[in-house]
């Protein structure tokens, strides 16, 4: 793991962070040449190994994935005719903080190799060479070229994920509803904030490239006990327009 220490709400309000609104989507975009340093709270997390899912109800999807072990899979093992996605068996909720890494065998190439999260019923196959994660509002994904996508909207948020056998780290912060990315132990970006947690999410990967070999490693998590105040704030924030809340509530009450 990278050097580990506690972190706070800088995910939302760092001075060099810009919240970009595209229609109903919010992306958190940092200056690409001078990103803030985000450290992982490993001392507060526990080792928690979980596998790739081992089956799919769709025969078409299952034929496009080869499970080599519980931690190792290959997307598009024979030929690629579009985008395929696969999920990990790790539920992610508003009380979950989790970190995991996906090591790419070789170098990511092609139109899109994505890392992200999604709901159980997220789209997992399409006969087109496009970013699959984030195509709709059921998933969120960052591709190897540095573009983040959610609800069909795409924004450049980081440098490309380059190098031989890169390890892509993902830090899911349920209490703060955010998803951050790392590469080879270095912080990359936090493109996803205000994540919709009305349904359970799971780790996902996707690729358009033939023989995309991906290995899970360095998995940690912790379930936080949310206070009554936090739960109340979350409910109020989700139920009313932010402009209305800003007008009637003190700043220390708002999320």
PDB file of C-alpha atoms in Angstrom:
ATOM      1  CA  UNK A   1       0.000   0.000   0.000  1.00  0.00           C
ATOM      2  CA  UNK A   2       1.002   3.661  -0.366  1.00  0.00           C
ATOM      3  CA  UNK A   3       2.017   5.564   2.752  1.00  0.00           C
ATOM      4  CA  UNK A   4      -1.034   5.564   4.958  1.00  0.00           C
ATOM      5  CA  UNK A   5      -2.499   8.166   7.243  1.00  0.00           C
ATOM      6  CA  UNK A   6      -5.947   9.616   8.000  1.00  0.00           C
ATOM      7  CA  UNK A   7      -7.547  11.993   5.542  1.00  0.00           C
ATOM      8  CA  UNK A   8     -10.569  14.299   5.705  1.00  0.00           C
ATOM      9  CA  UNK A   9     -13.057  16.059   3.478  1.00  0.00           C
ATOM     10  CA  UNK A  10     -10.475  17.462   1.077  1.00  0.00           C
ATOM     11  CA  UNK A  11     -12.111  15.179  -1.489  1.00  0.00           C
ATOM     12  CA  UNK A  12     -14.890  17.758  -1.825  1.00  0.00           C
ATOM     13  CA  UNK A  13     -13.383  21.146  -1.095  1.00  0.00           C
ATOM     14  CA  UNK A  14      -9.671  21.212  -1.920  1.00  0.00           C
ATOM     15  CA  UNK A  15      -8.752  24.747  -3.129  1.00  0.00           C
ATOM     16  CA  UNK A  16      -7.449  23.519  -6.483  1.00  0.00           C
ATOM     17  CA  UNK A  17     -10.445  21.273  -7.066  1.00  0.00           C
ATOM     18  CA  UNK A  18     -13.214  22.305  -9.455  1.00  0.00           C
ATOM     19  CA  UNK A  19     -16.648  20.707  -9.321  1.00  0.00           C
ATOM     20  CA  UNK A  20     -17.762  20.377 -12.931  1.00  0.00           C
ATOM     21  CA  UNK A  21     -21.506  20.086 -13.527  1.00  0.00           C
ATOM     22  CA  UNK A  22     -22.610  18.539 -16.831  1.00  0.00           C
ATOM     23  CA  UNK A  23     -26.386  18.285 -16.926  1.00  0.00           C
ATOM     24  CA  UNK A  24     -27.161  16.342 -13.724  1.00  0.00           C
ATOM     25  CA  UNK A  25     -23.632  14.893 -13.344  1.00  0.00           C
ATOM     26  CA  UNK A  26     -20.935  16.204 -11.012  1.00  0.00           C
ATOM     27  CA  UNK A  27     -17.242  15.524 -11.614  1.00  0.00           C
ATOM     28  CA  UNK A  28     -14.417  16.629  -9.329  1.00  0.00           C
ATOM     29  CA  UNK A  29     -11.576  17.833 -11.563  1.00  0.00           C
ATOM     30  CA  UNK A  30      -8.138  18.720 -10.167  1.00  0.00           C
ATOM     31  CA  UNK A  31      -5.454  20.658 -11.996  1.00  0.00           C
ATOM     32  CA  UNK A  32      -3.712  17.844 -13.871  1.00  0.00           C
ATOM     33  CA  UNK A  33      -0.179  19.159 -13.292  1.00  0.00           C
ATOM     34  CA  UNK A  34      -0.542  19.788  -9.561  1.00  0.00           C
ATOM     35  CA  UNK A  35      -2.910  17.270  -7.918  1.00  0.00           C
ATOM     36  CA  UNK A  36      -3.451  17.335  -4.148  1.00  0.00           C
ATOM     37  CA  UNK A  37      -1.799  14.562  -2.140  1.00  0.00           C
ATOM     38  CA  UNK A  38      -4.362  12.112  -0.799  1.00  0.00           C
ATOM     39  CA  UNK A  39      -3.159   9.459   1.627  1.00  0.00           C
ATOM     40  CA  UNK A  40      -4.892   6.197   2.379  1.00  0.00           C
ATOM     41  CA  UNK A  41      -6.270   5.588   5.892  1.00  0.00           C
ATOM     42  CA  UNK A  42      -4.879   2.041   6.064  1.00  0.00           C
ATOM     43  CA  UNK A  43      -4.338   2.130   9.799  1.00  0.00           C
ATOM     44  CA  UNK A  44      -8.116   2.336  10.131  1.00  0.00           C
ATOM     45  CA  UNK A  45      -8.818  -0.424   7.608  1.00  0.00           C
ATOM     46  CA  UNK A  46      -8.464  -4.185   7.751  1.00  0.00           C
ATOM     47  CA  UNK A  47      -7.290  -6.741   5.225  1.00  0.00           C
ATOM     48  CA  UNK A  48     -10.373  -8.053   3.452  1.00  0.00           C
ATOM     49  CA  UNK A  49      -9.825 -10.346   0.475  1.00  0.00           C
ATOM     50  CA  UNK A  50     -12.732 -10.806  -1.912  1.00  0.00           C
ATOM     51  CA  UNK A  51     -12.910 -12.530  -5.341  1.00  0.00           C
ATOM     52  CA  UNK A  52     -14.138 -11.767  -8.799  1.00  0.00           C
ATOM     53  CA  UNK A  53     -17.652 -13.003  -9.390  1.00  0.00           C
ATOM     54  CA  UNK A  54     -17.535 -16.533 -10.824  1.00  0.00           C
ATOM     55  CA  UNK A  55     -20.656 -16.637 -12.994  1.00  0.00           C
ATOM     56  CA  UNK A  56     -22.995 -14.515 -15.107  1.00  0.00           C
ATOM     57  CA  UNK A  57     -26.678 -15.055 -15.942  1.00  0.00           C
ATOM     58  CA  UNK A  58     -25.798 -13.983 -19.495  1.00  0.00           C
ATOM     59  CA  UNK A  59     -24.078 -16.662 -21.582  1.00  0.00           C
ATOM     60  CA  UNK A  60     -22.859 -13.980 -23.995  1.00  0.00           C
ATOM     61  CA  UNK A  61     -21.095 -12.111 -21.189  1.00  0.00           C
ATOM     62  CA  UNK A  62     -19.687 -15.300 -19.653  1.00  0.00           C
ATOM     63  CA  UNK A  63     -18.115 -16.332 -22.992  1.00  0.00           C
ATOM     64  CA  UNK A  64     -16.259 -12.993 -23.037  1.00  0.00           C
ATOM     65  CA  UNK A  65     -14.570 -13.581 -19.661  1.00  0.00           C
ATOM     66  CA  UNK A  66     -12.095 -16.238 -18.533  1.00  0.00           C
ATOM     67  CA  UNK A  67     -11.795 -16.728 -14.760  1.00  0.00           C
ATOM     68  CA  UNK A  68      -8.258 -18.010 -14.095  1.00  0.00           C
ATOM     69  CA  UNK A  69      -8.556 -17.834 -10.289  1.00  0.00           C
ATOM     70  CA  UNK A  70     -10.591 -16.037  -7.644  1.00  0.00           C
ATOM     71  CA  UNK A  71      -8.272 -13.012  -8.025  1.00  0.00           C
ATOM     72  CA  UNK A  72      -7.342 -13.245 -11.716  1.00  0.00           C
ATOM     73  CA  UNK A  73      -9.497 -12.888 -14.826  1.00  0.00           C
ATOM     74  CA  UNK A  74      -9.128 -12.134 -18.523  1.00  0.00           C
ATOM     75  CA  UNK A  75     -11.613 -10.000 -20.452  1.00  0.00           C
ATOM     76  CA  UNK A  76     -12.080 -10.787 -24.166  1.00  0.00           C
ATOM     77  CA  UNK A  77      -9.756 -13.845 -23.987  1.00  0.00           C
ATOM     78  CA  UNK A  78     -10.091 -14.921 -27.632  1.00  0.00           C
ATOM     79  CA  UNK A  79     -11.380 -12.057 -29.742  1.00  0.00           C
ATOM     80  CA  UNK A  80     -12.933  -8.695 -28.955  1.00  0.00           C
ATOM     81  CA  UNK A  81     -16.123  -7.589 -30.679  1.00  0.00           C
ATOM     82  CA  UNK A  82     -16.986  -4.795 -28.261  1.00  0.00           C
ATOM     83  CA  UNK A  83     -16.973  -3.856 -24.582  1.00  0.00           C
ATOM     84  CA  UNK A  84     -17.355  -6.321 -21.711  1.00  0.00           C
ATOM     85  CA  UNK A  85     -17.542  -5.630 -17.963  1.00  0.00           C
ATOM     86  CA  UNK A  86     -17.217  -7.858 -14.894  1.00  0.00           C
ATOM     87  CA  UNK A  87     -17.745  -7.225 -11.209  1.00  0.00           C
ATOM     88  CA  UNK A  88     -16.111  -8.159  -7.943  1.00  0.00           C
ATOM     89  CA  UNK A  89     -17.915  -9.795  -5.056  1.00  0.00           C
ATOM     90  CA  UNK A  90     -17.591  -6.905  -2.578  1.00  0.00           C
ATOM     91  CA  UNK A  91     -20.739  -4.954  -1.579  1.00  0.00           C
ATOM     92  CA  UNK A  92     -20.147  -1.212  -1.192  1.00  0.00           C
ATOM     93  CA  UNK A  93     -22.603   0.903   0.801  1.00  0.00           C
ATOM     94  CA  UNK A  94     -22.775   4.287   2.546  1.00  0.00           C
ATOM     95  CA  UNK A  95     -21.110   2.782   5.630  1.00  0.00           C
ATOM     96  CA  UNK A  96     -18.231   1.156   3.687  1.00  0.00           C
ATOM     97  CA  UNK A  97     -14.706   2.428   3.245  1.00  0.00           C
ATOM     98  CA  UNK A  98     -12.765   0.094   0.953  1.00  0.00           C
ATOM     99  CA  UNK A  99      -9.495   0.091  -0.965  1.00  0.00           C
ATOM    100  CA  UNK A 100      -8.436  -2.399  -3.621  1.00  0.00           C
ATOM    101  CA  UNK A 101      -5.944  -2.575  -6.454  1.00  0.00           C
ATOM    102  CA  UNK A 102      -6.234  -4.052  -9.937  1.00  0.00           C
ATOM    103  CA  UNK A 103      -2.928  -4.978 -11.553  1.00  0.00           C
ATOM    104  CA  UNK A 104      -2.904  -4.944 -15.346  1.00  0.00           C
ATOM    105  CA  UNK A 105      -0.695  -7.570 -17.016  1.00  0.00           C
ATOM    106  CA  UNK A 106       1.348  -5.642 -19.576  1.00  0.00           C
ATOM    107  CA  UNK A 107       0.118  -2.157 -20.505  1.00  0.00           C
ATOM    108  CA  UNK A 108      -3.499  -1.014 -20.942  1.00  0.00           C
ATOM    109  CA  UNK A 109      -4.222  -0.467 -24.636  1.00  0.00           C
ATOM    110  CA  UNK A 110      -7.039  -0.047 -27.100  1.00  0.00           C
ATOM    111  CA  UNK A 111     -10.127   2.128 -26.986  1.00  0.00           C
ATOM    112  CA  UNK A 112     -10.963   1.611 -23.328  1.00  0.00           C
ATOM    113  CA  UNK A 113      -9.831  -0.265 -20.237  1.00  0.00           C
ATOM    114  CA  UNK A 114     -11.926   0.937 -17.287  1.00  0.00           C
ATOM    115  CA  UNK A 115     -11.885   0.649 -13.509  1.00  0.00           C
ATOM    116  CA  UNK A 116     -14.818   1.644 -11.325  1.00  0.00           C
ATOM    117  CA  UNK A 117     -17.965   0.670  -9.489  1.00  0.00           C
ATOM    118  CA  UNK A 118     -21.531  -0.211 -10.408  1.00  0.00           C
ATOM    119  CA  UNK A 119     -24.798  -1.754  -9.346  1.00  0.00           C
ATOM    120  CA  UNK A 120     -25.498  -5.467  -9.588  1.00  0.00           C
ATOM    121  CA  UNK A 121     -27.609  -4.981 -12.734  1.00  0.00           C
ATOM    122  CA  UNK A 122     -25.105  -2.711 -14.518  1.00  0.00           C
ATOM    123  CA  UNK A 123     -24.709  -3.188 -18.269  1.00  0.00           C
ATOM    124  CA  UNK A 124     -21.962  -5.778 -18.881  1.00  0.00           C
ATOM    125  CA  UNK A 125     -21.852  -6.226 -22.667  1.00  0.00           C
ATOM    126  CA  UNK A 126     -22.242  -4.047 -25.736  1.00  0.00           C
ATOM    127  CA  UNK A 127     -21.235  -4.690 -29.341  1.00  0.00           C
ATOM    128  CA  UNK A 128     -19.377  -1.419 -29.665  1.00  0.00           C
ATOM    129  CA  UNK A 129     -15.891  -0.207 -28.719  1.00  0.00           C
ATOM    130  CA  UNK A 130     -16.843   2.390 -26.123  1.00  0.00           C
ATOM    131  CA  UNK A 131     -16.525   3.138 -22.397  1.00  0.00           C
ATOM    132  CA  UNK A 132     -19.030   0.769 -20.799  1.00  0.00           C
ATOM    133  CA  UNK A 133     -18.795   1.839 -17.139  1.00  0.00           C
ATOM    134  CA  UNK A 134     -20.648   5.108 -16.682  1.00  0.00           C
ATOM    135  CA  UNK A 135     -22.630   4.705 -19.880  1.00  0.00           C
ATOM    136  CA  UNK A 136     -25.773   5.047 -17.756  1.00  0.00           C
ATOM    137  CA  UNK A 137     -26.497   6.006 -14.142  1.00  0.00           C
ATOM    138  CA  UNK A 138     -25.855   2.470 -12.831  1.00  0.00           C
ATOM    139  CA  UNK A 139     -22.051   2.667 -12.902  1.00  0.00           C
ATOM    140  CA  UNK A 140     -19.002   4.941 -12.672  1.00  0.00           C
ATOM    141  CA  UNK A 141     -15.706   4.400 -14.475  1.00  0.00           C
ATOM    142  CA  UNK A 142     -12.255   5.842 -15.200  1.00  0.00           C
ATOM    143  CA  UNK A 143     -10.560   4.665 -18.399  1.00  0.00           C
ATOM    144  CA  UNK A 144      -6.842   4.179 -19.067  1.00  0.00           C
ATOM    145  CA  UNK A 145      -6.700   7.432 -21.052  1.00  0.00           C
ATOM    146  CA  UNK A 146      -7.707   9.487 -18.000  1.00  0.00           C
ATOM    147  CA  UNK A 147     -11.386  10.078 -18.787  1.00  0.00           C
ATOM    148  CA  UNK A 148     -14.089   9.636 -16.131  1.00  0.00           C
ATOM    149  CA  UNK A 149     -17.641   8.766 -17.155  1.00  0.00           C
ATOM    150  CA  UNK A 150     -20.963   8.770 -15.322  1.00  0.00           C
ATOM    151  CA  UNK A 151     -24.508   8.814 -16.729  1.00  0.00           C
ATOM    152  CA  UNK A 152     -23.092   8.986 -20.253  1.00  0.00           C
ATOM    153  CA  UNK A 153     -21.076  12.148 -19.575  1.00  0.00           C
ATOM    154  CA  UNK A 154     -17.283  12.027 -19.985  1.00  0.00           C
ATOM    155  CA  UNK A 155     -14.611  14.407 -18.623  1.00  0.00           C
ATOM    156  CA  UNK A 156     -10.795  14.305 -18.735  1.00  0.00           C
ATOM    157  CA  UNK A 157      -9.708  14.138 -15.069  1.00  0.00           C
ATOM    158  CA  UNK A 158      -6.168  12.725 -15.007  1.00  0.00           C
ATOM    159  CA  UNK A 159      -3.097  11.764 -16.953  1.00  0.00           C
ATOM    160  CA  UNK A 160      -3.240   8.443 -18.863  1.00  0.00           C
ATOM    161  CA  UNK A 161      -2.672   5.247 -16.871  1.00  0.00           C
ATOM    162  CA  UNK A 162       0.619   4.221 -18.445  1.00  0.00           C
ATOM    163  CA  UNK A 163       3.501   1.856 -17.723  1.00  0.00           C
ATOM    164  CA  UNK A 164       4.166  -1.871 -17.606  1.00  0.00           C
ATOM    165  CA  UNK A 165       1.985  -3.872 -15.181  1.00  0.00           C
ATOM    166  CA  UNK A 166       0.436  -0.759 -13.566  1.00  0.00           C
ATOM    167  CA  UNK A 167      -1.471  -1.192 -10.293  1.00  0.00           C
ATOM    168  CA  UNK A 168      -4.657   0.861 -10.271  1.00  0.00           C
ATOM    169  CA  UNK A 169      -5.887   1.569  -6.742  1.00  0.00           C
ATOM    170  CA  UNK A 170      -9.491   2.497  -5.969  1.00  0.00           C
ATOM    171  CA  UNK A 171     -10.589   4.071  -2.689  1.00  0.00           C
ATOM    172  CA  UNK A 172     -14.345   3.967  -2.118  1.00  0.00           C
ATOM    173  CA  UNK A 173     -15.492   6.295   0.659  1.00  0.00           C
ATOM    174  CA  UNK A 174     -19.131   5.534   1.411  1.00  0.00           C
ATOM    175  CA  UNK A 175     -19.633   8.086   4.223  1.00  0.00           C
ATOM    176  CA  UNK A 176     -18.374  10.852   1.887  1.00  0.00           C
ATOM    177  CA  UNK A 177     -19.925   9.298  -1.241  1.00  0.00           C
ATOM    178  CA  UNK A 178     -16.731   9.518  -3.299  1.00  0.00           C
ATOM    179  CA  UNK A 179     -14.377   7.345  -5.355  1.00  0.00           C
ATOM    180  CA  UNK A 180     -10.643   8.106  -5.681  1.00  0.00           C
ATOM    181  CA  UNK A 181      -7.969   6.547  -7.887  1.00  0.00           C
ATOM    182  CA  UNK A 182      -4.264   5.793  -7.425  1.00  0.00           C
ATOM    183  CA  UNK A 183      -1.595   4.386  -9.726  1.00  0.00           C
ATOM    184  CA  UNK A 184       1.461   2.517  -8.422  1.00  0.00           C
ATOM    185  CA  UNK A 185       0.971   3.906  -4.892  1.00  0.00           C
ATOM    186  CA  UNK A 186       0.544   7.516  -6.057  1.00  0.00           C
ATOM    187  CA  UNK A 187      -2.659   9.529  -5.841  1.00  0.00           C
ATOM    188  CA  UNK A 188      -4.245  10.181  -9.239  1.00  0.00           C
ATOM    189  CA  UNK A 189      -7.668  11.824  -8.907  1.00  0.00           C
ATOM    190  CA  UNK A 190     -11.068  11.889  -7.179  1.00  0.00           C
ATOM    191  CA  UNK A 191     -13.452  12.314 -10.108  1.00  0.00           C
ATOM    192  CA  UNK A 192     -16.603  10.935  -8.509  1.00  0.00           C
ATOM    193  CA  UNK A 193     -18.380  12.758  -5.676  1.00  0.00           C
ATOM    194  CA  UNK A 194     -22.047  12.755  -4.631  1.00  0.00           C
ATOM    195  CA  UNK A 195     -22.285   9.101  -5.656  1.00  0.00           C
ATOM    196  CA  UNK A 196     -25.819   7.695  -5.587  1.00  0.00           C
ATOM    197  CA  UNK A 197     -25.882   5.087  -2.801  1.00  0.00           C
ATOM    198  CA  UNK A 198     -29.587   4.270  -2.924  1.00  0.00           C
ATOM    199  CA  UNK A 199     -28.551   0.772  -4.099  1.00  0.00           C
ATOM    200  CA  UNK A 200     -25.549  -1.384  -3.212  1.00  0.00           C
ATOM    201  CA  UNK A 201     -22.522  -0.916  -5.480  1.00  0.00           C
ATOM    202  CA  UNK A 202     -19.711  -3.337  -6.410  1.00  0.00           C
ATOM    203  CA  UNK A 203     -16.196  -3.060  -7.877  1.00  0.00           C
ATOM    204  CA  UNK A 204     -16.176  -3.299 -11.687  1.00  0.00           C
ATOM    205  CA  UNK A 205     -13.698  -3.496 -14.555  1.00  0.00           C
ATOM    206  CA  UNK A 206     -14.317  -3.351 -18.288  1.00  0.00           C
ATOM    207  CA  UNK A 207     -12.350  -3.497 -21.528  1.00  0.00           C
ATOM    208  CA  UNK A 208     -12.628  -3.323 -25.290  1.00  0.00           C
ATOM    209  CA  UNK A 209      -9.200  -4.915 -25.791  1.00  0.00           C
ATOM    210  CA  UNK A 210      -8.407  -8.544 -26.554  1.00  0.00           C
ATOM    211  CA  UNK A 211      -6.835 -10.489 -23.661  1.00  0.00           C
ATOM    212  CA  UNK A 212      -7.068  -7.880 -20.898  1.00  0.00           C
ATOM    213  CA  UNK A 213      -5.560  -9.727 -17.917  1.00  0.00           C
ATOM    214  CA  UNK A 214      -6.442  -8.227 -14.511  1.00  0.00           C
ATOM    215  CA  UNK A 215      -5.433  -9.320 -10.996  1.00  0.00           C
ATOM    216  CA  UNK A 216      -6.913  -8.213  -7.669  1.00  0.00           C
ATOM    217  CA  UNK A 217      -4.492  -7.353  -4.858  1.00  0.00           C
ATOM    218  CA  UNK A 218      -4.066  -5.244  -1.684  1.00  0.00           C
ATOM    219  CA  UNK A 219      -7.684  -5.313  -0.534  1.00  0.00           C
ATOM    220  CA  UNK A 220      -8.724  -3.461   2.631  1.00  0.00           C
ATOM    221  CA  UNK A 221     -12.038  -2.286   4.044  1.00  0.00           C
ATOM    222  CA  UNK A 222     -13.904  -1.107   7.098  1.00  0.00           C
ATOM    223  CA  UNK A 223     -17.579  -0.580   7.830  1.00  0.00           C
ATOM    224  CA  UNK A 224     -18.193   2.711   9.618  1.00  0.00           C
ATOM    225  CA  UNK A 225     -20.939   3.177  12.197  1.00  0.00           C
ATOM    226  CA  UNK A 226     -22.816   6.240  10.996  1.00  0.00           C
ATOM    227  CA  UNK A 227     -24.063   8.588  13.699  1.00  0.00           C
ATOM    228  CA  UNK A 228     -27.704   9.624  13.927  1.00  0.00           C
ATOM    229  CA  UNK A 229     -26.629  13.156  12.990  1.00  0.00           C
ATOM    230  CA  UNK A 230     -24.868  11.890   9.861  1.00  0.00           C
ATOM    231  CA  UNK A 231     -27.882   9.841   8.816  1.00  0.00           C
ATOM    232  CA  UNK A 232     -30.213  12.796   9.412  1.00  0.00           C
ATOM    233  CA  UNK A 233     -27.972  15.131   7.427  1.00  0.00           C
ATOM    234  CA  UNK A 234     -27.852  12.647   4.550  1.00  0.00           C
ATOM    235  CA  UNK A 235     -31.637  12.275   4.493  1.00  0.00           C
ATOM    236  CA  UNK A 236     -32.241  16.035   4.590  1.00  0.00           C
ATOM    237  CA  UNK A 237     -29.615  16.660   1.925  1.00  0.00           C
ATOM    238  CA  UNK A 238     -31.167  14.078  -0.398  1.00  0.00           C
ATOM    239  CA  UNK A 239     -34.721  15.339   0.156  1.00  0.00           C
ATOM    240  CA  UNK A 240     -34.357  19.078  -0.488  1.00  0.00           C
ATOM    241  CA  UNK A 241     -32.725  21.346  -3.034  1.00  0.00           C
ATOM    242  CA  UNK A 242     -29.276  22.568  -1.929  1.00  0.00           C
ATOM    243  CA  UNK A 243     -30.141  26.238  -2.619  1.00  0.00           C
ATOM    244  CA  UNK A 244     -33.126  25.977  -0.275  1.00  0.00           C
ATOM    245  CA  UNK A 245     -31.021  24.359   2.455  1.00  0.00           C
ATOM    246  CA  UNK A 246     -28.273  26.970   2.103  1.00  0.00           C
ATOM    247  CA  UNK A 247     -30.850  29.699   2.638  1.00  0.00           C
ATOM    248  CA  UNK A 248     -32.391  28.339   5.838  1.00  0.00           C
ATOM    249  CA  UNK A 249     -29.743  26.249   7.637  1.00  0.00           C
ATOM    250  CA  UNK A 250     -26.460  27.201   9.360  1.00  0.00           C
ATOM    251  CA  UNK A 251     -23.336  26.110   7.486  1.00  0.00           C
ATOM    252  CA  UNK A 252     -22.264  23.719  10.256  1.00  0.00           C
ATOM    253  CA  UNK A 253     -25.488  21.748   9.808  1.00  0.00           C
ATOM    254  CA  UNK A 254     -25.051  21.220   6.073  1.00  0.00           C
ATOM    255  CA  UNK A 255     -23.109  18.248   4.670  1.00  0.00           C
TER     256      UNK A 255
END
